[in-house]
One Martini backbone bead per residue (centre of mass of N, CA, C, O) as a GRO file, in nm:
protein
  216
    1MET     BB    1  -6.981   3.667   9.086
    2GLU     BB    2  -7.199   3.941   9.206
    3THR     BB    3  -7.482   4.003   9.428
    4GLN     BB    4  -7.658   4.278   9.536
    5THR     BB    5  -7.850   4.402   9.811
    6PRO     BB    6  -8.019   4.611  10.024
    7ASP     BB    7  -7.970   4.378  10.264
    8SER     BB    8  -7.666   4.263  10.218
    9LEU     BB    9  -7.694   4.050  10.039
   10HIS     BB   10  -7.519   3.768   9.871
   11ALA     BB   11  -7.410   3.638   9.551
   12VAL     BB   12  -7.201   3.347   9.506
   13TYR     BB   13  -6.966   3.139   9.456
   14LEU     BB   14  -6.880   2.848   9.553
   15THR     BB   15  -6.684   2.669   9.765
   16ALA     BB   16  -6.544   2.392   9.892
   17GLU     BB   17  -6.629   2.473  10.191
   18ASP     BB   18  -6.954   2.483  10.112
   19LEU     BB   19  -7.060   2.193  10.030
   20ARG     BB   20  -7.165   2.064  10.291
   21LEU     BB   21  -7.382   2.278  10.353
   22ALA     BB   22  -7.525   2.263  10.085
   23ALA     BB   23  -7.613   1.964  10.115
   24SER     BB   24  -7.786   2.014  10.368
   25ILE     BB   25  -7.989   2.210  10.246
   26LEU     BB   26  -8.087   2.020  10.022
   27TYR     BB   27  -8.180   1.783  10.190
   28ASN     BB   28  -8.399   1.932  10.356
   29ALA     BB   29  -8.561   2.048  10.108
   30TYR     BB   30  -8.582   1.740   9.953
   31HIS     BB   31  -8.712   1.525  10.142
   32TYR     BB   32  -9.029   1.579  10.016
   33ASP     BB   33  -8.985   1.526   9.730
   34ALA     BB   34  -9.159   1.378   9.482
   35PHE     BB   35  -8.935   1.275   9.298
   36PHE     BB   36  -8.756   1.133   9.513
   37GLN     BB   37  -8.974   0.949   9.631
   38GLN     BB   38  -9.007   0.798   9.355
   39THR     BB   39  -8.689   0.738   9.283
   40LEU     BB   40  -8.630   0.634   9.604
   41PRO     BB   41  -8.670   0.343   9.690
   42ALA     BB   42  -8.778   0.219  10.021
   43ALA     BB   43  -8.822   0.038  10.319
   44ASN     BB   44  -8.729   0.307  10.471
   45ALA     BB   45  -8.632   0.606  10.598
   46THR     BB   46  -8.329   0.549  10.617
   47GLU     BB   47  -8.283   0.458  10.325
   48TYR     BB   48  -8.385   0.714  10.190
   49GLU     BB   49  -8.183   0.912  10.321
   50GLN     BB   50  -7.930   0.778  10.205
   51LYS     BB   51  -8.003   0.817   9.906
   52LEU     BB   52  -8.038   1.123   9.909
   53ARG     BB   53  -7.754   1.195  10.000
   54ALA     BB   54  -7.613   1.059   9.762
   55ALA     BB   55  -7.744   1.215   9.528
   56ILE     BB   56  -7.652   1.496   9.618
   57ARG     BB   57  -7.350   1.448   9.651
   58GLU     BB   58  -7.284   1.348   9.359
   59GLU     BB   59  -7.396   1.590   9.206
   60LEU     BB   60  -7.236   1.814   9.344
   61ASN     BB   61  -6.953   1.700   9.280
   62GLU     BB   62  -6.983   1.695   8.974
   63LEU     BB   63  -7.034   1.998   8.932
   64TRP     BB   64  -6.770   2.088   9.058
   65GLN     BB   65  -6.567   1.928   8.877
   66GLN     BB   66  -6.716   2.063   8.605
   67GLU     BB   67  -6.761   2.373   8.653
   68GLN     BB   68  -7.031   2.447   8.763
   69PRO     BB   69  -7.283   2.648   8.872
   70LEU     BB   70  -7.250   2.753   9.217
   71ILE     BB   71  -7.491   2.917   9.412
   72GLY     BB   72  -7.478   3.152   9.683
   73LEU     BB   73  -7.665   3.263   9.961
   74PHE     BB   74  -7.576   3.535  10.171
   75ASP     BB   75  -7.544   3.623  10.524
   76ALA     BB   76  -7.277   3.729  10.503
   77GLU     BB   77  -7.124   3.424  10.612
   78ARG     BB   78  -7.410   3.290  10.567
   79LEU     BB   79  -7.556   3.016  10.441
   80ILE     BB   80  -7.909   3.016  10.284
   81GLY     BB   81  -7.850   2.939   9.971
   82VAL     BB   82  -7.907   2.724   9.670
   83ALA     BB   83  -7.771   2.698   9.327
   84CYS     BB   84  -7.783   2.452   9.060
   85VAL     BB   85  -7.609   2.434   8.746
   86VAL     BB   86  -7.650   2.294   8.421
   87THR     BB   87  -7.488   2.266   8.122
   88SER     BB   88  -7.444   2.186   7.781
   89SER     BB   89  -7.136   2.097   7.840
   90LEU     BB   90  -7.282   1.863   7.998
   91PRO     BB   91  -7.358   1.556   8.011
   92GLN     BB   92  -7.683   1.400   7.984
   93GLY     BB   93  -7.843   1.146   8.073
   94GLU     BB   94  -7.724   0.905   7.862
   95GLY     BB   95  -7.443   1.092   7.866
   96ARG     BB   96  -7.332   1.017   8.116
   97TYR     BB   97  -7.082   0.959   8.301
   98TRP     BB   98  -6.954   0.669   8.428
   99HIS     BB   99  -6.873   0.771   8.715
  100TRP     BB  100  -7.151   0.874   8.789
  101ARG     BB  101  -7.307   0.611   8.756
  102LEU     BB  102  -7.150   0.448   8.965
  103LYS     BB  103  -7.194   0.627   9.216
  104MET     BB  104  -7.506   0.634   9.196
  105LEU     BB  105  -7.549   0.330   9.208
  106LEU     BB  106  -7.415   0.285   9.490
  107GLY     BB  107  -7.612   0.500   9.640
  108THR     BB  108  -7.921   0.421   9.487
  109GLY     BB  109  -7.924   0.247   9.239
  110TRP     BB  110  -8.030   0.147   8.933
  111GLN     BB  111  -8.321   0.253   8.917
  112SER     BB  112  -8.261   0.545   9.009
  113THR     BB  113  -8.054   0.617   8.793
  114GLN     BB  114  -8.247   0.580   8.555
  115LYS     BB  115  -8.454   0.797   8.644
  116LEU     BB  116  -8.264   1.038   8.636
  117MET     BB  117  -8.204   1.013   8.329
  118GLN     BB  118  -8.498   1.025   8.226
  119LYS     BB  119  -8.554   1.309   8.319
  120GLU     BB  120  -8.335   1.445   8.147
  121ASN     BB  121  -8.437   1.350   7.873
  122SER     BB  122  -8.712   1.498   7.886
  123ILE     BB  123  -8.596   1.781   7.905
  124LEU     BB  124  -8.411   1.785   7.652
  125GLU     BB  125  -8.644   1.733   7.437
  126HIS     BB  126  -8.794   2.036   7.526
  127LEU     BB  127  -8.587   2.236   7.485
  128PRO     BB  128  -8.563   2.580   7.343
  129ALA     BB  129  -8.246   2.482   7.313
  130THR     BB  130  -7.880   2.437   7.274
  131GLU     BB  131  -7.799   2.668   7.480
  132TYR     BB  132  -7.784   2.595   7.835
  133GLY     BB  133  -7.961   2.582   8.142
  134ILE     BB  134  -8.010   2.382   8.448
  135ILE     BB  135  -8.195   2.345   8.730
  136GLN     BB  136  -8.125   2.114   8.975
  137PHE     BB  137  -8.095   2.312   9.227
  138ILE     BB  138  -8.316   2.480   9.478
  139ALA     BB  139  -8.250   2.645   9.801
  140VAL     BB  140  -8.365   2.713  10.130
  141ALA     BB  141  -8.331   2.734  10.433
  142LEU     BB  142  -8.564   2.648  10.660
  143THR     BB  143  -8.512   2.906  10.855
  144GLU     BB  144  -8.538   3.110  10.570
  145GLN     BB  145  -8.817   3.088  10.498
  146ARG     BB  146  -9.049   3.327  10.399
  147LYS     BB  147  -8.837   3.597  10.306
  148GLY     BB  148  -8.758   3.614   9.981
  149TYR     BB  149  -8.500   3.435   9.897
  150GLY     BB  150  -8.591   3.278   9.649
  151LYS     BB  151  -8.605   3.520   9.460
  152LEU     BB  152  -8.305   3.600   9.484
  153LEU     BB  153  -8.193   3.334   9.376
  154VAL     BB  154  -8.320   3.347   9.098
  155GLN     BB  155  -8.192   3.620   9.020
  156ALA     BB  156  -7.902   3.515   9.030
  157VAL     BB  157  -7.932   3.313   8.799
  158LEU     BB  158  -8.019   3.525   8.584
  159GLY     BB  159  -7.767   3.697   8.603
  160TRP     BB  160  -7.578   3.479   8.512
  161CYS     BB  161  -7.712   3.413   8.239
  162ASP     BB  162  -7.682   3.708   8.113
  163GLU     BB  163  -7.350   3.671   8.125
  164GLN     BB  164  -7.393   3.439   7.898
  165PRO     BB  165  -7.355   3.460   7.559
  166GLU     BB  166  -7.408   3.142   7.482
  167LEU     BB  167  -7.681   3.160   7.617
  168GLU     BB  168  -8.042   3.127   7.587
  169GLY     BB  169  -8.090   2.990   7.878
  170VAL     BB  170  -8.317   2.864   8.143
  171GLY     BB  171  -8.421   2.570   8.311
  172VAL     BB  172  -8.719   2.413   8.478
  173PHE     BB  173  -8.848   2.166   8.702
  174VAL     BB  174  -9.189   2.144   8.818
  175THR     BB  175  -9.452   2.032   9.079
  176GLU     BB  176  -9.531   2.312   9.205
  177ASP     BB  177  -9.722   2.591   9.213
  178GLY     BB  178  -9.540   2.778   9.381
  179HIS     BB  179  -9.288   2.745   9.202
  180SER     BB  180  -9.410   2.834   8.937
  181HIS     BB  181  -9.481   3.121   9.027
  182LEU     BB  182  -9.197   3.218   9.093
  183PHE     BB  183  -9.075   3.181   8.805
  184ARG     BB  184  -9.282   3.348   8.645
  185GLU     BB  185  -9.223   3.620   8.789
  186GLN     BB  186  -8.909   3.599   8.657
  187GLY     BB  187  -8.974   3.501   8.330
  188PHE     BB  188  -9.089   3.238   8.302
  189VAL     BB  189  -9.196   2.989   8.067
  190PRO     BB  190  -9.397   2.767   7.935
  191VAL     BB  191  -9.353   2.456   7.756
  192VAL     BB  192  -9.427   2.176   7.924
  193GLU     BB  193  -9.583   1.886   8.010
  194LEU     BB  194  -9.462   1.635   8.236
  195ASN     BB  195  -9.420   1.274   8.246
  196ILE     BB  196  -9.264   1.120   8.534
  197GLY     BB  197  -9.388   0.858   8.564
  198GLN     BB  198  -9.620   0.953   8.824
  199LEU     BB  199  -9.523   1.246   8.748
  200THR     BB  200  -9.634   1.585   8.732
  201GLY     BB  201  -9.499   1.854   8.533
  202GLU     BB  202  -9.303   2.158   8.460
  203LEU     BB  203  -9.159   2.327   8.194
  204LEU     BB  204  -8.933   2.595   8.220
  205PHE     BB  205  -8.832   2.917   8.057
  206TYR     BB  206  -8.547   3.137   8.023
  207HIS     BB  207  -8.478   3.415   7.834
  208SER     BB  208  -8.212   3.573   7.768
  209HIS     BB  209  -8.038   3.896   7.845
  210THR     BB  210  -7.827   4.038   7.655
  211ASP     BB  211  -7.639   4.293   7.539
  212ASP     BB  212  -7.745   4.265   7.245
  213ASP     BB  213  -8.047   4.333   7.303
  214VAL     BB  214  -8.015   4.641   7.351
  215TYR     BB  215  -7.926   4.691   7.024
  216GLN     BB  216  -8.202   4.577   6.869
   0.00000   0.00000   0.00000
């Protein structure tokens, strides 16, 4: 998969060599994320940061090992954005593999691991599809934000989705109005408002446009 833009930016699948930098981009972007701040209780900032690094590292490694789509937005050879998608082929929520549960438990604690699975259960219960993708992470490097790259990254995910004939679409859970607006602009539609713990957010879904749609 490769997406070209007029600015010579390109979106491609990440390689193993890209994972460390991808984790760093995600960590910085999600540092103040409301869901993680609620889900990863800590006695101090250092403990929170350790838990956040562990949560992102274990999820990114799991998606890589299970051959889920990890999409990078590059400026020449420089990685500036990351989007991680999990598909319905991979068990989620209470169906998570035991090794993921163990690693996440060791890195973030039992309570946090339970909250992560509860969030996934809530999303799965309301998705309007049986074959789907869910955006787990999506972020642009802090130094590259407010340049329109987030829009390009979302478009890369949708381009990937439309190339998967078995998928009905892709969903995303958002808690900020600005993020909701970005996804809605790209064709996502609201499904339901979700209350996860003390956090209220919105589940959005993009219905894919496959080649078959063209001839209907």
